Short mmCIF file of C-alpha atoms in Angstrom, two decimals:
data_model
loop_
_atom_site.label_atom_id
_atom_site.label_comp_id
_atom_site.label_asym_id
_atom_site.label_seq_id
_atom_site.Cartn_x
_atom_site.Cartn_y
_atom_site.Cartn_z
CA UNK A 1 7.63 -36.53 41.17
CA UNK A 2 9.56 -34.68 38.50
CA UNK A 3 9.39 -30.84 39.25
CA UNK A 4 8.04 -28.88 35.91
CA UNK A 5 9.72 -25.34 36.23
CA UNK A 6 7.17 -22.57 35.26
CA UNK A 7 7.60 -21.18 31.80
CA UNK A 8 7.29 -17.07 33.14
CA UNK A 9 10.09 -16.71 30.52
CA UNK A 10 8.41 -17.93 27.70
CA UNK A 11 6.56 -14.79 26.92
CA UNK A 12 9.98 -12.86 26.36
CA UNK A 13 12.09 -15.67 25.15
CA UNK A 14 9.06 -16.29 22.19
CA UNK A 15 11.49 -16.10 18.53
CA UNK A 16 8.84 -17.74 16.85
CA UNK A 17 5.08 -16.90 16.57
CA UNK A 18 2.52 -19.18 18.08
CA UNK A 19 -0.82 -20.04 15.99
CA UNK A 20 -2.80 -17.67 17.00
CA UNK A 21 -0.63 -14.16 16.89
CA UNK A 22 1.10 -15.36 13.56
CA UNK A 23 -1.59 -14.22 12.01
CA UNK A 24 -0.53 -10.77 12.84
CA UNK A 25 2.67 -9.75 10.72
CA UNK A 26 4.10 -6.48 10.88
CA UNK A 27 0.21 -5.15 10.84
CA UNK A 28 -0.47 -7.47 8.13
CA UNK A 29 -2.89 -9.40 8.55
CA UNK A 30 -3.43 -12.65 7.33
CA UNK A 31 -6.86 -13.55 5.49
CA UNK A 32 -6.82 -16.26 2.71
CA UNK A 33 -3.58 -17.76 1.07
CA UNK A 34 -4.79 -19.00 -2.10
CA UNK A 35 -2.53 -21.46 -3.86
CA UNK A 36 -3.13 -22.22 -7.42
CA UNK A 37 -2.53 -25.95 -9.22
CA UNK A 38 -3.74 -25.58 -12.79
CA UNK A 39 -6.48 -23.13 -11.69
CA UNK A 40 -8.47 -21.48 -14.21
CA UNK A 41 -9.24 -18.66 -11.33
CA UNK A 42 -7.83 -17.92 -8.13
CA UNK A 43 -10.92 -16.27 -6.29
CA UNK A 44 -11.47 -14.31 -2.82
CA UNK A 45 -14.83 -14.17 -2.12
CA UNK A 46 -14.90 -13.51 1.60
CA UNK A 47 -12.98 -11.37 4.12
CA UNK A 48 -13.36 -8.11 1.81
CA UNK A 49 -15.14 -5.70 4.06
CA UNK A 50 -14.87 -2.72 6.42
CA UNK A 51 -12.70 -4.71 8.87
CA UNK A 52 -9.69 -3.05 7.13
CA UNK A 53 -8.97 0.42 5.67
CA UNK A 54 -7.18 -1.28 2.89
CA UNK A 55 -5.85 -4.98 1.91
CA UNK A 56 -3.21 -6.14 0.35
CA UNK A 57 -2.40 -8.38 -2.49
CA UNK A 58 0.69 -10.23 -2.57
CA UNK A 59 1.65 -12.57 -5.78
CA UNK A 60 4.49 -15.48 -5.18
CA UNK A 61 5.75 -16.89 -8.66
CA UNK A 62 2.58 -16.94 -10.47
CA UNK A 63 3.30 -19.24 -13.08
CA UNK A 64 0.95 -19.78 -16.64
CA UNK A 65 0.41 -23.01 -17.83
CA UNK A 66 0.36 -20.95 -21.38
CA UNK A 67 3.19 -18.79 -23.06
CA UNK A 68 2.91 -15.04 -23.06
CA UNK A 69 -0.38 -14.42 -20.56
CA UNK A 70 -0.92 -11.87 -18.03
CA UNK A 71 -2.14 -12.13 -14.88
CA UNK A 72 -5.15 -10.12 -14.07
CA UNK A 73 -7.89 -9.28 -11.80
CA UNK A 74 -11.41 -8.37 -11.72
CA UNK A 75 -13.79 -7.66 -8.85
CA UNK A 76 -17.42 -7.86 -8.02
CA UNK A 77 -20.22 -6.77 -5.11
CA UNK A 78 -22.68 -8.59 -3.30
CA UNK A 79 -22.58 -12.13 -4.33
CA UNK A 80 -21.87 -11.54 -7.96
CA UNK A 81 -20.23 -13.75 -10.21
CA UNK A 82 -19.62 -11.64 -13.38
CA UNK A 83 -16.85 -10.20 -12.27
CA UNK A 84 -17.04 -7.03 -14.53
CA UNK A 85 -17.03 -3.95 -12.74
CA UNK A 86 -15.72 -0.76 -14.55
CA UNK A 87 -12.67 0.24 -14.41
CA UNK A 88 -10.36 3.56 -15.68
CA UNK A 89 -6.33 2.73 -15.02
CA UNK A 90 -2.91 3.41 -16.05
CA UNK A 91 -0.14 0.74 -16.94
CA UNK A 92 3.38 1.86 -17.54
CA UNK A 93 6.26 -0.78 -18.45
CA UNK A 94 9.86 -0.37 -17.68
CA UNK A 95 11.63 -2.84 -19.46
CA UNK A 96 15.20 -4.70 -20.45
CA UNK A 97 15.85 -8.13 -22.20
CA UNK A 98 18.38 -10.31 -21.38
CA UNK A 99 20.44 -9.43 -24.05
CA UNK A 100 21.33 -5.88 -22.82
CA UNK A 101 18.79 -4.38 -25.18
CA UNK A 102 15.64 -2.68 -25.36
CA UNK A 103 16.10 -1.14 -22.32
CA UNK A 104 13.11 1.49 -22.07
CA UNK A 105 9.91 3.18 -19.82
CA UNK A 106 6.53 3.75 -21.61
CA UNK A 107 2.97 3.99 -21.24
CA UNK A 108 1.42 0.78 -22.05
CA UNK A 109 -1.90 1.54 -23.54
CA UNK A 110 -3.02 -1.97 -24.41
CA UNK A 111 -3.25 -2.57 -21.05
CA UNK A 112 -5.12 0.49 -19.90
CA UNK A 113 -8.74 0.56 -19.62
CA UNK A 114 -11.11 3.47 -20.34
CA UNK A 115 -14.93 2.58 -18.15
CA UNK A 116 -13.93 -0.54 -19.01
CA UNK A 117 -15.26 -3.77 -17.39
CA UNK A 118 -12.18 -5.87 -18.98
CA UNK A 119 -10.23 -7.88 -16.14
CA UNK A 120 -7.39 -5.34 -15.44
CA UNK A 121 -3.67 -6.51 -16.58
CA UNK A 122 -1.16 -6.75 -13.53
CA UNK A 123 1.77 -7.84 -15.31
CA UNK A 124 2.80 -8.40 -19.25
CA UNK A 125 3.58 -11.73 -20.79
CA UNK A 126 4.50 -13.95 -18.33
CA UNK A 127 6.34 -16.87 -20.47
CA UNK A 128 5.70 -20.50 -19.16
CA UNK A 129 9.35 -21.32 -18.76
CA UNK A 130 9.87 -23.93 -16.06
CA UNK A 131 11.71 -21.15 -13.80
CA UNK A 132 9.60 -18.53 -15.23
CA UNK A 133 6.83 -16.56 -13.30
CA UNK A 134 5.44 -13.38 -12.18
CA UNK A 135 5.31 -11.75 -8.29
CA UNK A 136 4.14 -8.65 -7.32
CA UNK A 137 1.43 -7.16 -5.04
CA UNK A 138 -2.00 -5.03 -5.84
CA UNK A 139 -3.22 -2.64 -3.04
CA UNK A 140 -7.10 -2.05 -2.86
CA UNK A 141 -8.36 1.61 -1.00
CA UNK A 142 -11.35 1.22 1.36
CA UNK A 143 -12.95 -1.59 -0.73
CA UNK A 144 -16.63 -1.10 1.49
CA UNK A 145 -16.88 2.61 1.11
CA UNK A 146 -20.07 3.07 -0.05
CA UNK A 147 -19.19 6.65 -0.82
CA UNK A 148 -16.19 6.77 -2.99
CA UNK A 149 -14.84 4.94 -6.39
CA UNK A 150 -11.83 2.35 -5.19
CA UNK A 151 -8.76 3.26 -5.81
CA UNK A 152 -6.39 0.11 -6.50
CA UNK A 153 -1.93 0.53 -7.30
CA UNK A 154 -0.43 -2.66 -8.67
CA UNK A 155 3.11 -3.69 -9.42
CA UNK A 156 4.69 -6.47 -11.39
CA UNK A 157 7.69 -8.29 -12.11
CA UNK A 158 7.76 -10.99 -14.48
CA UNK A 159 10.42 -12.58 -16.78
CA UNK A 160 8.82 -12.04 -20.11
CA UNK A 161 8.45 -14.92 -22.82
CA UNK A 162 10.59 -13.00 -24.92
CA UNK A 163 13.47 -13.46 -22.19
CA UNK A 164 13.44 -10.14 -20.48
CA UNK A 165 12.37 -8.06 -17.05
CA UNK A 166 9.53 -6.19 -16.91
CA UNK A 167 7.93 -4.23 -14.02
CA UNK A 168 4.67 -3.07 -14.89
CA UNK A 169 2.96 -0.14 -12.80
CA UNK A 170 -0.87 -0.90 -13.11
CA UNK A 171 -3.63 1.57 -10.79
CA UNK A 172 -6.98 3.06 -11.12
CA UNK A 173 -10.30 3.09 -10.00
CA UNK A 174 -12.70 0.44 -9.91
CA UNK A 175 -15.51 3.35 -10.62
CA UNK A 176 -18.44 2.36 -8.42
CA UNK A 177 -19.93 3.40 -5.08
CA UNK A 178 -21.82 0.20 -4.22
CA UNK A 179 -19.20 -1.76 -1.64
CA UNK A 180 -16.68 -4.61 -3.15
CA UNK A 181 -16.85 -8.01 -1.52
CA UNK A 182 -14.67 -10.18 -3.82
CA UNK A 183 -11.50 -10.35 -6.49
CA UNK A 184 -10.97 -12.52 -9.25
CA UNK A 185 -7.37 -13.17 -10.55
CA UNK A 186 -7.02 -15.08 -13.58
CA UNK A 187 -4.43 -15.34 -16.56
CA UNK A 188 -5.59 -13.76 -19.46
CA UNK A 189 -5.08 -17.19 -21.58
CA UNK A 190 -5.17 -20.61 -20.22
CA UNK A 191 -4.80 -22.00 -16.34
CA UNK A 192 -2.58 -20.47 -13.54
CA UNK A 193 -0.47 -23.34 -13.69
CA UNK A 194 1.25 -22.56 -10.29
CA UNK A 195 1.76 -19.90 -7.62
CA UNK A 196 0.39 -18.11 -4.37
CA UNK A 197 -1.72 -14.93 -3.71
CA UNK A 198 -2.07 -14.51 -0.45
CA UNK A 199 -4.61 -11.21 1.22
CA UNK A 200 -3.91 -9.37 4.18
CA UNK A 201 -5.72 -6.59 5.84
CA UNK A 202 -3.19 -4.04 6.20
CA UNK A 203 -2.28 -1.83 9.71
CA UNK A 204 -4.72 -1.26 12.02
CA UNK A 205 -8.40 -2.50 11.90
CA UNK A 206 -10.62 0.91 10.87
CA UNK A 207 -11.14 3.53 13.64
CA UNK B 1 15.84 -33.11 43.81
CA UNK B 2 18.77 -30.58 43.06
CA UNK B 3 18.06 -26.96 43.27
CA UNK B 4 14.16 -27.57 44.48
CA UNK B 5 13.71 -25.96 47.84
CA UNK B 6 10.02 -25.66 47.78
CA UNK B 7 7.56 -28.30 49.24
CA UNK B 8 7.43 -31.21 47.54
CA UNK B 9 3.57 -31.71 48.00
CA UNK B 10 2.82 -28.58 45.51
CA UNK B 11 2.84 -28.38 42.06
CA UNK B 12 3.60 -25.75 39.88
CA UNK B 13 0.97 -24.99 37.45
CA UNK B 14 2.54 -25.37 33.75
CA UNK B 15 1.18 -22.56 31.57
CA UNK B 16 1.62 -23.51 28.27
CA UNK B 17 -2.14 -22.61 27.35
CA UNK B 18 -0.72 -19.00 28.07
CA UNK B 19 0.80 -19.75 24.16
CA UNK B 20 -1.60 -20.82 22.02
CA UNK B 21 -4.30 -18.36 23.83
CA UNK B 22 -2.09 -14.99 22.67
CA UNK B 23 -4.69 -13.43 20.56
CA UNK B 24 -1.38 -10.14 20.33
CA UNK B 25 1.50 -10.17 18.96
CA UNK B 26 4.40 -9.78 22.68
CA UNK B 27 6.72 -6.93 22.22
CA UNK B 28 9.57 -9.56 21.75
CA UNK B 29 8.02 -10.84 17.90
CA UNK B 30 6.67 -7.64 17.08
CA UNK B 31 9.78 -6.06 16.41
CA UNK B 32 10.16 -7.79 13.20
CA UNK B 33 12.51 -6.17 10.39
CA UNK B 34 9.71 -4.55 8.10
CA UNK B 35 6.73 -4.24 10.63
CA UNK B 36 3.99 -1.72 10.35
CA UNK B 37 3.56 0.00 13.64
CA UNK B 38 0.41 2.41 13.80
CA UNK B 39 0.97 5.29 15.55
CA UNK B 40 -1.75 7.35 14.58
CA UNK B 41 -4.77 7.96 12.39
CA UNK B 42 -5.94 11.51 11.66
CA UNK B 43 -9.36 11.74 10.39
CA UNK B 44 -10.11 15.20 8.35
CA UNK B 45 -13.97 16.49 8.89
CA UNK B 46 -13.89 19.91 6.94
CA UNK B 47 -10.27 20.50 8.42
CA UNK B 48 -7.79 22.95 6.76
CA UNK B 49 -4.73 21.24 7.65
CA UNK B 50 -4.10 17.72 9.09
CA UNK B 51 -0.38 17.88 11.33
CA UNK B 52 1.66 14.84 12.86
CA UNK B 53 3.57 16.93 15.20
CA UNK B 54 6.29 14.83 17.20
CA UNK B 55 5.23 14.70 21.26
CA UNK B 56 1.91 16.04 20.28
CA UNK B 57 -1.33 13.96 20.74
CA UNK B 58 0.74 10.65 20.77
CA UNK B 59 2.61 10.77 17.69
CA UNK B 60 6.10 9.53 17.07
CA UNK B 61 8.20 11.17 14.64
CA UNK B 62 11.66 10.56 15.37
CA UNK B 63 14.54 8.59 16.08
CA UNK B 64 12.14 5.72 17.45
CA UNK B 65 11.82 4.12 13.56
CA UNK B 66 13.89 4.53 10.83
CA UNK B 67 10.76 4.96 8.41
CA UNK B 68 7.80 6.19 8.58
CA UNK B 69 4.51 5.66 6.04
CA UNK B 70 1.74 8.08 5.84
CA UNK B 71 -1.15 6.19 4.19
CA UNK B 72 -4.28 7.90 2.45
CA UNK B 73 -7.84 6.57 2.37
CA UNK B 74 -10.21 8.23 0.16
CA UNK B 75 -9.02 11.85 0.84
CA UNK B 76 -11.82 14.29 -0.48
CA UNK B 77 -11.51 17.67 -0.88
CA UNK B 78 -14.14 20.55 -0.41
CA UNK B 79 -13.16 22.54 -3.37
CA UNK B 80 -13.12 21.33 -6.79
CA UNK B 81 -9.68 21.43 -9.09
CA UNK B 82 -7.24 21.25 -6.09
CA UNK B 83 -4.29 19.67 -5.09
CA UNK B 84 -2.93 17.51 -2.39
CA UNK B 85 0.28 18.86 -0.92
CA UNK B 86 2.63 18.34 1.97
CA UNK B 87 5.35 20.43 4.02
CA UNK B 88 7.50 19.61 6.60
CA UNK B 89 8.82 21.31 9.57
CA UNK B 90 12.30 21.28 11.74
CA UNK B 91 10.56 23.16 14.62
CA UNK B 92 7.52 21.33 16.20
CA UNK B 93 5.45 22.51 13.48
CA UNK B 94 5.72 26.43 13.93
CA UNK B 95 6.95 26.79 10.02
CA UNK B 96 6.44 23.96 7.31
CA UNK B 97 8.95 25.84 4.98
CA UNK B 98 11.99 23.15 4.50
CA UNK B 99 13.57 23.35 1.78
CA UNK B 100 13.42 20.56 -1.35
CA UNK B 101 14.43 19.45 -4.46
CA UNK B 102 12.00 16.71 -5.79
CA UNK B 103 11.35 14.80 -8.81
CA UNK B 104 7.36 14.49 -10.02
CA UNK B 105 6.19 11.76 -12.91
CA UNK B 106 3.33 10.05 -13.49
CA UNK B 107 0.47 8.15 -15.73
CA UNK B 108 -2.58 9.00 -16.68
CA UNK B 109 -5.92 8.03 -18.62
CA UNK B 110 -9.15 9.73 -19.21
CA UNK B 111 -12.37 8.29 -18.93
CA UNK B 112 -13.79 8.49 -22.35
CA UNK B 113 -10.20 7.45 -23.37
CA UNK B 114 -9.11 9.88 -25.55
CA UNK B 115 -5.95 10.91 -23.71
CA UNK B 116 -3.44 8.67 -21.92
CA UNK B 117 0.35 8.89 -21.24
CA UNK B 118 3.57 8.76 -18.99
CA UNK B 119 4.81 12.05 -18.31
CA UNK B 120 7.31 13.40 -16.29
CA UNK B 121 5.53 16.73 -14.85
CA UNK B 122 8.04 19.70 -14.22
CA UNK B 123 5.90 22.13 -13.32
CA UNK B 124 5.44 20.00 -10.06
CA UNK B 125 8.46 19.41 -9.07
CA UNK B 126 10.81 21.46 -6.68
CA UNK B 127 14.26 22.59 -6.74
CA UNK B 128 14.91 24.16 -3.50
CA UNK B 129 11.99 25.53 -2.97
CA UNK B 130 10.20 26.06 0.49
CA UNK B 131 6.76 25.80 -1.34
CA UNK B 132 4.54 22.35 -0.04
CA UNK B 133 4.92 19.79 -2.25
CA UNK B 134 1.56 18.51 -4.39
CA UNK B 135 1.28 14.72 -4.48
CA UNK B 136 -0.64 15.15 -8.15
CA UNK B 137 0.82 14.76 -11.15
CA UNK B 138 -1.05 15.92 -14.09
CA UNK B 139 -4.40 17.41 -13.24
CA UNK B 140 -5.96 18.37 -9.55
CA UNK B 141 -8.43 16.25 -7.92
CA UNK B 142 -12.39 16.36 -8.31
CA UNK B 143 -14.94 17.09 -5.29
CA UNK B 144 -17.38 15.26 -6.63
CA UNK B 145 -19.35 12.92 -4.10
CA UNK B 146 -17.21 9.42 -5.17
CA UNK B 147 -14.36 11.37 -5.78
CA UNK B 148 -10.71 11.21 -3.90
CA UNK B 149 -7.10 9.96 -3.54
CA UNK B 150 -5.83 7.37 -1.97
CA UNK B 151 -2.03 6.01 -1.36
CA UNK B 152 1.02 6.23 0.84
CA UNK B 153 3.85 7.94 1.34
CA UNK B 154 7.24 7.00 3.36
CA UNK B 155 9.30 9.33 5.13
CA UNK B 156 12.85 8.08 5.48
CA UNK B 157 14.99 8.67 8.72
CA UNK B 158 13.49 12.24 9.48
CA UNK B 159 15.09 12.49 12.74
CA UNK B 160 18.96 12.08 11.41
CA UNK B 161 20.98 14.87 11.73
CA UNK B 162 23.61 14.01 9.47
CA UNK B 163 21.99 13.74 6.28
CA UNK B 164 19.22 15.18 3.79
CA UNK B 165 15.58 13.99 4.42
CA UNK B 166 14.11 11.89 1.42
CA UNK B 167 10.67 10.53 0.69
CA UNK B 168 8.82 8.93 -2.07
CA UNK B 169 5.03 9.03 -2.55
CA UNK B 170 2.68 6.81 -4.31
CA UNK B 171 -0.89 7.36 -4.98
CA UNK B 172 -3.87 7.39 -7.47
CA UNK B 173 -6.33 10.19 -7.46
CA UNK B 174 -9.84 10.26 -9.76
CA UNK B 175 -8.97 13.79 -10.96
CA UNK B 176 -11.75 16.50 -11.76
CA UNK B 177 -12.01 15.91 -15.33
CA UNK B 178 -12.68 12.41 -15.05
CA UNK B 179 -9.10 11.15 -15.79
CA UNK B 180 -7.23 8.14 -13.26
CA UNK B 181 -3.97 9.55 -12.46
CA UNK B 182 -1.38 7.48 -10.68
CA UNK B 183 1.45 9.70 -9.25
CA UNK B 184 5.12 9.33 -8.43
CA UNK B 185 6.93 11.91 -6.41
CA UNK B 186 9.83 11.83 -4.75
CA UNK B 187 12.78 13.79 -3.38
CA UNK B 188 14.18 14.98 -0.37
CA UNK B 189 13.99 17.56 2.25
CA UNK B 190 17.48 19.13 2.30
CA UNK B 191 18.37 20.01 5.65
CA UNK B 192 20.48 18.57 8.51
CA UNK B 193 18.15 19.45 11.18
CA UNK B 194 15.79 16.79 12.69
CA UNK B 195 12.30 16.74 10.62
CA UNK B 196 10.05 16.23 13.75
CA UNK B 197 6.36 17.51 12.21
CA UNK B 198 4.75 17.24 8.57
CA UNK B 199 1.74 18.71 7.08
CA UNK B 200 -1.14 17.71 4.75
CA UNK B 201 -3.19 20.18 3.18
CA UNK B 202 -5.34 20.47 0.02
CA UNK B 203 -4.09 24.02 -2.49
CA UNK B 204 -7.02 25.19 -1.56
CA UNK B 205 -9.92 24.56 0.67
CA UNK B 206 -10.41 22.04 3.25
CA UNK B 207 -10.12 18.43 3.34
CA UNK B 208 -13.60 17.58 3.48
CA UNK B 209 -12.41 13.78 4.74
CA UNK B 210 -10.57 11.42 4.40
CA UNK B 211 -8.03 9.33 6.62
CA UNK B 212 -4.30 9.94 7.02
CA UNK B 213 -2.95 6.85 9.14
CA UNK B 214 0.68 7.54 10.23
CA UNK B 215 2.82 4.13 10.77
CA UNK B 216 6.43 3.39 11.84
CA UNK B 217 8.30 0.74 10.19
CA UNK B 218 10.77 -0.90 12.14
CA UNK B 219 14.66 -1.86 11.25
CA UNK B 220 16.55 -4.92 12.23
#
């Protein structure tokens, strides 16, 4: 009979996650990985509740089928599909081309919105380059709060189509008290030809 | 069977369901570079002051993590046209008067739309001043029913002994005059002694609510 030696160790020895705990990293929590492949909309339309104080965004080389878009997002309640909820934000740009020039910080106010219901920029002309693309991340306050407007801070990096880095610093407040339950992201023209969003619950589940 | 004292009729029971049943995270694979550890979440209910105060009521504020992140959810005041402001402290929390030098810039955008812009705000910023420091840039935040701020901000190596204290702080606020105002400040406390308690408090007032959750984030 071949003797099986017990695995006590295993518990301390672990260097990689198992299934069930990797959903747990760094008190992020995994809760959809959405992977776009010439997706007109990458939605997340479950998961958003009072589980989590806030959740988390995070966008992997977001790629546009078409030159010069911006990726964006929109949310909505209940089991809405509109996806127009109204929004007051700030964008700022910092910016520098490839070239060495243009180097520069200013308030962007074409991507701005004003009780708008406009799906909210994230990021400014993404080109469609083969090794061009957009990451970034978009934190969303206390989404089910049923009390307060929801505060949301984004930030971009893209290579622009006119061969250049751009951050862009996008927040606001999605200016309603009824509870969110879903996000839209989208390009602002044409398909998402490529990339990842994936949403985590961040820290601690509320108390 | 070399090594194998035991009897030969028993077998030892393999635990490999003891793996895929983990619903935590062991100590071992927690310790990731970059992980959020919660330490604690204060909850204001009409409270003047909310205090992390290292050793006190389970909080950790030292040499244990190299960062820490204070996060904000929905932090309402009970007096309109105030600001949110911190302080820190080198003795347990008997004085928040350390002195700092910070920098203070920010966007904003009104409402009806008529006024938007990047500004750096100077009468906001310290230069070694004692005073607390206001996380607002711009205008002071509404106490209207939906109104608040939310963000974070990260408190680097507060226990170090060698070196000034800096932080950075990033949050939107839905200020009293209907504007969204998303703030940058940043800067450091400059002392050599061991920051071991920080303080939140609105200019004036009380924090009506509001959650401040205080994390560690762990090095290498």
């Amino acid at each position: 009979m071949a003797i099986r030696t017990a695995v006590n160790k295993a518990l301390t020895a672990i260097t990689a996650l198992p299934t069930a705990a990797a959903l747990v990293d760094g008190n992020l929590t995994l809760l959809t990985t959405a992977t776009a492949s010439s997706s007109a909309t990458l939605d997340f339309t479950s998961g958003i509740d009072s589980t989590y104080d806030s959740y988390l965004f995070k966008f992997y080389d977001m790629h546009p089928a078409t030159d010069d878009t911006d990726l964006t997002f929109q949310v909505d309640v209940g089991t809405g599909t509109s996806y127009a909820q109204t929004i007051t934000s700030t964008t700022f740009q910092v910016f520098h081309g490839e070239d060495g020039n243009s180097g520069a910080i200013e308030y962007k106010a074409n991507r701005d919105q004003a009780q708008g219901t406009a799906f909210q920029p994230l990021c400014q002309d993404i080109g469609n380059g083969n090794d061009e693309s957009m990451s970034g991340h978009l934190h969303l306050f206390n989404p089910s709060s049923s009390t307060f407007v929801k505060h949301f801070i984004g930030l971009g990096t893209n290579v622009y189509s006119g061969d250049g880095s751009i951050q862009i610093y996008s927040a606001g407040y999605i200016n309603t008290t009824t509870a969110l339950t879903r996000v839209q992201f989208k390009m602002d023209s044409g398909n998402i030809d490529s990339g990842v969003i994936k949403m985590y619950g961040v820290g601690d589940k509320q108390s | 069977m070399a090594g194998f004292t035991g009897r030969t009729s028993s077998l030892i029971k393999y635990n490999d369901r003891s793996l895929k049943d983990l619903t935590t995270t062991p100590a071992s694979v927690s310790s990731s570079p970059g992980a959020l550890v919660h330490i604690k979440t204060l909850t204001a209910s009409s409270s003047g002051t909310l205090s992390f105060v290292h050793g006190t009521d389970g909080v950790v504020l030292d040499s244990t993590y190299p960062i820490y992140k204070f996060e904000f959810i929905n932090i309402h005041p009970a007096t309109n046209g105030v600001a949110f402001e911190f302080n820190l402290s080198i003795d347990g929390g008997s004085n928040y008067n350390v002195t700092k030098t910070t920098t203070n810039f920010g966007a904003f955008h009104s409402e009806d739309g008529s006024s938007s812009a990047l500004n750096y705000d100077a009468g906001r910023d310290l230069a070694q001043s004692t005073a607390f420091q206001t996380l607002f840039t711009s205008g002071t935040l509404g106490n209207g029913n939906d109104e608040s701020t939310s963000g974070q901000l990260k408190l680097f190596n507060p226990s170090n002994t060698t070196f000034v204290k800096h932080f950075m702080s990033n949050i939107n606020y839905y200020a009293n005059s209907a504007y969204s105002i998303n703030c940058y400040v940043a800067g450091y406390g400059n002392t050599t002694s061991a920051v071991n308690a920080i303080r939140f408090q609105m200019s004036s007032g009380n924090i009506d609510s509001g959650k401040i959750k205080l994390y560690g984030i762990k090095d290498a």
